[in-house]
Amino acid sequence: MFWFLLITMVVVVAAVTLAVVGGGESEVLPEVAPEQLVDPLPATRPVDRADVEALRLPVSARGYRMTDVDDVLDRLGAELAERDSRIADLEAALATARSRDERGERGEEDEA
């Protein structure tokens, strides 16, 4: 009985191995191309919240692909820096306009 179980086990292991490795002409497990990030972030307009929420990074065997994550983070960092710069410019322009208005109102009060 022991020899029968041992031979049966060897035959099953050999059959599974041949099936996985490809014991026939057709491929059992075809080679799969690695996932690549198709940049869903728009190039023609600024990134908005919906773009970030829709972003899905491809996963590799050990997690996310570092180059894809770095590219997305670089893009988002550049967008944020550009927006921060634009906000600072607008706030400076607003402060200048307000100071002109205040000086203009004081000048009118002094004349009256």
PDB file of C-alpha atoms in Angstrom:
ATOM      1  CA  MET A   1       0.000   0.000   0.000  1.00  0.00           C
ATOM      2  CA  PHE A   2       2.888   2.384   0.822  1.00  0.00           C
ATOM      3  CA  TRP A   3       4.467   1.879  -2.605  1.00  0.00           C
ATOM      4  CA  PHE A   4       1.148   2.458  -4.355  1.00  0.00           C
ATOM      5  CA  LEU A   5       0.643   5.808  -2.557  1.00  0.00           C
ATOM      6  CA  LEU A   6       4.244   6.838  -3.242  1.00  0.00           C
ATOM      7  CA  ILE A   7       3.970   6.037  -6.972  1.00  0.00           C
ATOM      8  CA  THR A   8       0.593   7.784  -7.184  1.00  0.00           C
ATOM      9  CA  MET A   9       2.045  10.874  -5.497  1.00  0.00           C
ATOM     10  CA  VAL A  10       5.023  10.953  -7.900  1.00  0.00           C
ATOM     11  CA  VAL A  11       2.705  10.625 -10.915  1.00  0.00           C
ATOM     12  CA  VAL A  12       0.444  13.461  -9.656  1.00  0.00           C
ATOM     13  CA  VAL A  13       3.411  15.750  -8.940  1.00  0.00           C
ATOM     14  CA  ALA A  14       4.876  14.995 -12.388  1.00  0.00           C
ATOM     15  CA  ALA A  15       1.533  15.701 -14.111  1.00  0.00           C
ATOM     16  CA  VAL A  16       1.082  19.013 -12.303  1.00  0.00           C
ATOM     17  CA  THR A  17       4.677  20.011 -13.062  1.00  0.00           C
ATOM     18  CA  LEU A  18       4.262  19.224 -16.760  1.00  0.00           C
ATOM     19  CA  ALA A  19       0.986  21.147 -16.877  1.00  0.00           C
ATOM     20  CA  VAL A  20       2.511  24.234 -15.268  1.00  0.00           C
ATOM     21  CA  VAL A  21       5.808  24.178 -17.175  1.00  0.00           C
ATOM     22  CA  GLY A  22       4.079  23.496 -20.472  1.00  0.00           C
ATOM     23  CA  GLY A  23       4.217  19.853 -21.387  1.00  0.00           C
ATOM     24  CA  GLY A  24       2.365  20.395 -24.662  1.00  0.00           C
ATOM     25  CA  GLU A  25       2.543  22.617 -27.700  1.00  0.00           C
ATOM     26  CA  SER A  26       0.142  25.216 -26.363  1.00  0.00           C
ATOM     27  CA  GLU A  27       1.223  27.496 -23.560  1.00  0.00           C
ATOM     28  CA  VAL A  28      -0.669  26.865 -20.352  1.00  0.00           C
ATOM     29  CA  LEU A  29       0.541  30.024 -18.644  1.00  0.00           C
ATOM     30  CA  PRO A  30       1.284  32.613 -21.336  1.00  0.00           C
ATOM     31  CA  GLU A  31       3.788  35.335 -20.585  1.00  0.00           C
ATOM     32  CA  VAL A  32       2.076  38.495 -19.389  1.00  0.00           C
ATOM     33  CA  ALA A  33       3.471  41.901 -20.200  1.00  0.00           C
ATOM     34  CA  PRO A  34       4.176  43.986 -17.090  1.00  0.00           C
ATOM     35  CA  GLU A  35       1.661  46.688 -16.308  1.00  0.00           C
ATOM     36  CA  GLN A  36       2.742  50.116 -17.423  1.00  0.00           C
ATOM     37  CA  LEU A  37       1.331  53.402 -16.189  1.00  0.00           C
ATOM     38  CA  VAL A  38      -0.641  55.112 -18.893  1.00  0.00           C
ATOM     39  CA  ASP A  39      -0.437  58.671 -17.640  1.00  0.00           C
ATOM     40  CA  PRO A  40      -4.052  59.620 -16.990  1.00  0.00           C
ATOM     41  CA  LEU A  41      -3.060  63.074 -15.794  1.00  0.00           C
ATOM     42  CA  PRO A  42      -4.028  65.651 -18.417  1.00  0.00           C
ATOM     43  CA  ALA A  43      -1.191  67.378 -20.216  1.00  0.00           C
ATOM     44  CA  THR A  44      -3.309  70.197 -21.621  1.00  0.00           C
ATOM     45  CA  ARG A  45      -4.840  71.496 -18.392  1.00  0.00           C
ATOM     46  CA  PRO A  46      -4.052  71.637 -14.686  1.00  0.00           C
ATOM     47  CA  VAL A  47      -4.688  68.528 -12.626  1.00  0.00           C
ATOM     48  CA  ASP A  48      -7.871  68.615 -10.569  1.00  0.00           C
ATOM     49  CA  ARG A  49      -9.278  66.520  -7.741  1.00  0.00           C
ATOM     50  CA  ALA A  50     -11.131  64.122 -10.063  1.00  0.00           C
ATOM     51  CA  ASP A  51      -7.883  63.353 -11.915  1.00  0.00           C
ATOM     52  CA  VAL A  52      -6.120  62.444  -8.682  1.00  0.00           C
ATOM     53  CA  GLU A  53      -9.055  60.337  -7.473  1.00  0.00           C
ATOM     54  CA  ALA A  54      -9.162  58.457 -10.792  1.00  0.00           C
ATOM     55  CA  LEU A  55      -5.434  57.749 -10.730  1.00  0.00           C
ATOM     56  CA  ARG A  56      -4.616  54.047 -10.327  1.00  0.00           C
ATOM     57  CA  LEU A  57      -0.980  53.026 -10.231  1.00  0.00           C
ATOM     58  CA  PRO A  58       0.006  49.584 -11.552  1.00  0.00           C
ATOM     59  CA  VAL A  59       1.195  47.083  -8.966  1.00  0.00           C
ATOM     60  CA  SER A  60       4.320  44.971  -9.359  1.00  0.00           C
ATOM     61  CA  ALA A  61       5.416  41.893  -7.431  1.00  0.00           C
ATOM     62  CA  ARG A  62       6.752  43.978  -4.538  1.00  0.00           C
ATOM     63  CA  GLY A  63       4.203  46.762  -4.517  1.00  0.00           C
ATOM     64  CA  TYR A  64       3.947  49.877  -6.630  1.00  0.00           C
ATOM     65  CA  ARG A  65       6.533  50.576  -9.304  1.00  0.00           C
ATOM     66  CA  MET A  66       8.798  53.264  -7.916  1.00  0.00           C
ATOM     67  CA  THR A  67       9.348  55.036 -11.236  1.00  0.00           C
ATOM     68  CA  ASP A  68       5.606  55.394 -11.846  1.00  0.00           C
ATOM     69  CA  VAL A  69       5.011  56.718  -8.336  1.00  0.00           C
ATOM     70  CA  ASP A  70       7.947  59.120  -8.647  1.00  0.00           C
ATOM     71  CA  ASP A  71       6.642  60.430 -11.991  1.00  0.00           C
ATOM     72  CA  VAL A  72       3.166  61.054 -10.596  1.00  0.00           C
ATOM     73  CA  LEU A  73       4.506  62.703  -7.441  1.00  0.00           C
ATOM     74  CA  ASP A  74       6.845  64.915  -9.495  1.00  0.00           C
ATOM     75  CA  ARG A  75       3.933  66.008 -11.680  1.00  0.00           C
ATOM     76  CA  LEU A  76       1.676  66.724  -8.697  1.00  0.00           C
ATOM     77  CA  GLY A  77       4.501  68.578  -6.912  1.00  0.00           C
ATOM     78  CA  ALA A  78       5.107  70.757  -9.955  1.00  0.00           C
ATOM     79  CA  GLU A  79       1.385  71.513 -10.244  1.00  0.00           C
ATOM     80  CA  LEU A  80       1.179  72.468  -6.566  1.00  0.00           C
ATOM     81  CA  ALA A  81       4.280  74.672  -6.798  1.00  0.00           C
ATOM     82  CA  GLU A  82       2.816  76.427  -9.838  1.00  0.00           C
ATOM     83  CA  ARG A  83      -0.492  76.997  -8.050  1.00  0.00           C
ATOM     84  CA  ASP A  84       1.248  78.246  -4.908  1.00  0.00           C
ATOM     85  CA  SER A  85       3.223  80.704  -7.023  1.00  0.00           C
ATOM     86  CA  ARG A  86       0.062  81.882  -8.785  1.00  0.00           C
ATOM     87  CA  ILE A  87      -1.758  82.308  -5.455  1.00  0.00           C
ATOM     88  CA  ALA A  88       1.177  84.313  -4.045  1.00  0.00           C
ATOM     89  CA  ASP A  89       1.170  86.556  -7.144  1.00  0.00           C
ATOM     90  CA  LEU A  90      -2.585  87.142  -6.872  1.00  0.00           C
ATOM     91  CA  GLU A  91      -2.373  87.886  -3.141  1.00  0.00           C
ATOM     92  CA  ALA A  92       0.444  90.363  -3.751  1.00  0.00           C
ATOM     93  CA  ALA A  93      -1.577  92.055  -6.506  1.00  0.00           C
ATOM     94  CA  LEU A  94      -4.607  92.201  -4.203  1.00  0.00           C
ATOM     95  CA  ALA A  95      -2.549  93.688  -1.381  1.00  0.00           C
ATOM     96  CA  THR A  96      -1.144  96.310  -3.774  1.00  0.00           C
ATOM     97  CA  ALA A  97      -4.627  97.172  -5.044  1.00  0.00           C
ATOM     98  CA  ARG A  98      -5.982  97.467  -1.512  1.00  0.00           C
ATOM     99  CA  SER A  99      -3.126  99.724  -0.425  1.00  0.00           C
ATOM    100  CA  ARG A 100      -3.738 101.967  -3.459  1.00  0.00           C
ATOM    101  CA  ASP A 101      -7.452 102.134  -2.621  1.00  0.00           C
ATOM    102  CA  GLU A 102      -6.689 103.003   1.004  1.00  0.00           C
ATOM    103  CA  ARG A 103      -4.251 105.741  -0.045  1.00  0.00           C
ATOM    104  CA  GLY A 104      -6.776 107.034  -2.552  1.00  0.00           C
ATOM    105  CA  GLU A 105      -9.529 107.167   0.082  1.00  0.00           C
ATOM    106  CA  ARG A 106      -7.232 108.918   2.561  1.00  0.00           C
ATOM    107  CA  GLY A 107      -6.283 111.442  -0.105  1.00  0.00           C
ATOM    108  CA  GLU A 108      -9.961 112.179  -0.772  1.00  0.00           C
ATOM    109  CA  GLU A 109     -10.663 112.561   2.967  1.00  0.00           C
ATOM    110  CA  ASP A 110      -7.722 114.960   3.315  1.00  0.00           C
ATOM    111  CA  GLU A 111      -9.015 117.069   0.414  1.00  0.00           C
ATOM    112  CA  ALA A 112     -12.531 117.300   1.898  1.00  0.00           C
TER     113      ALA A 112
END
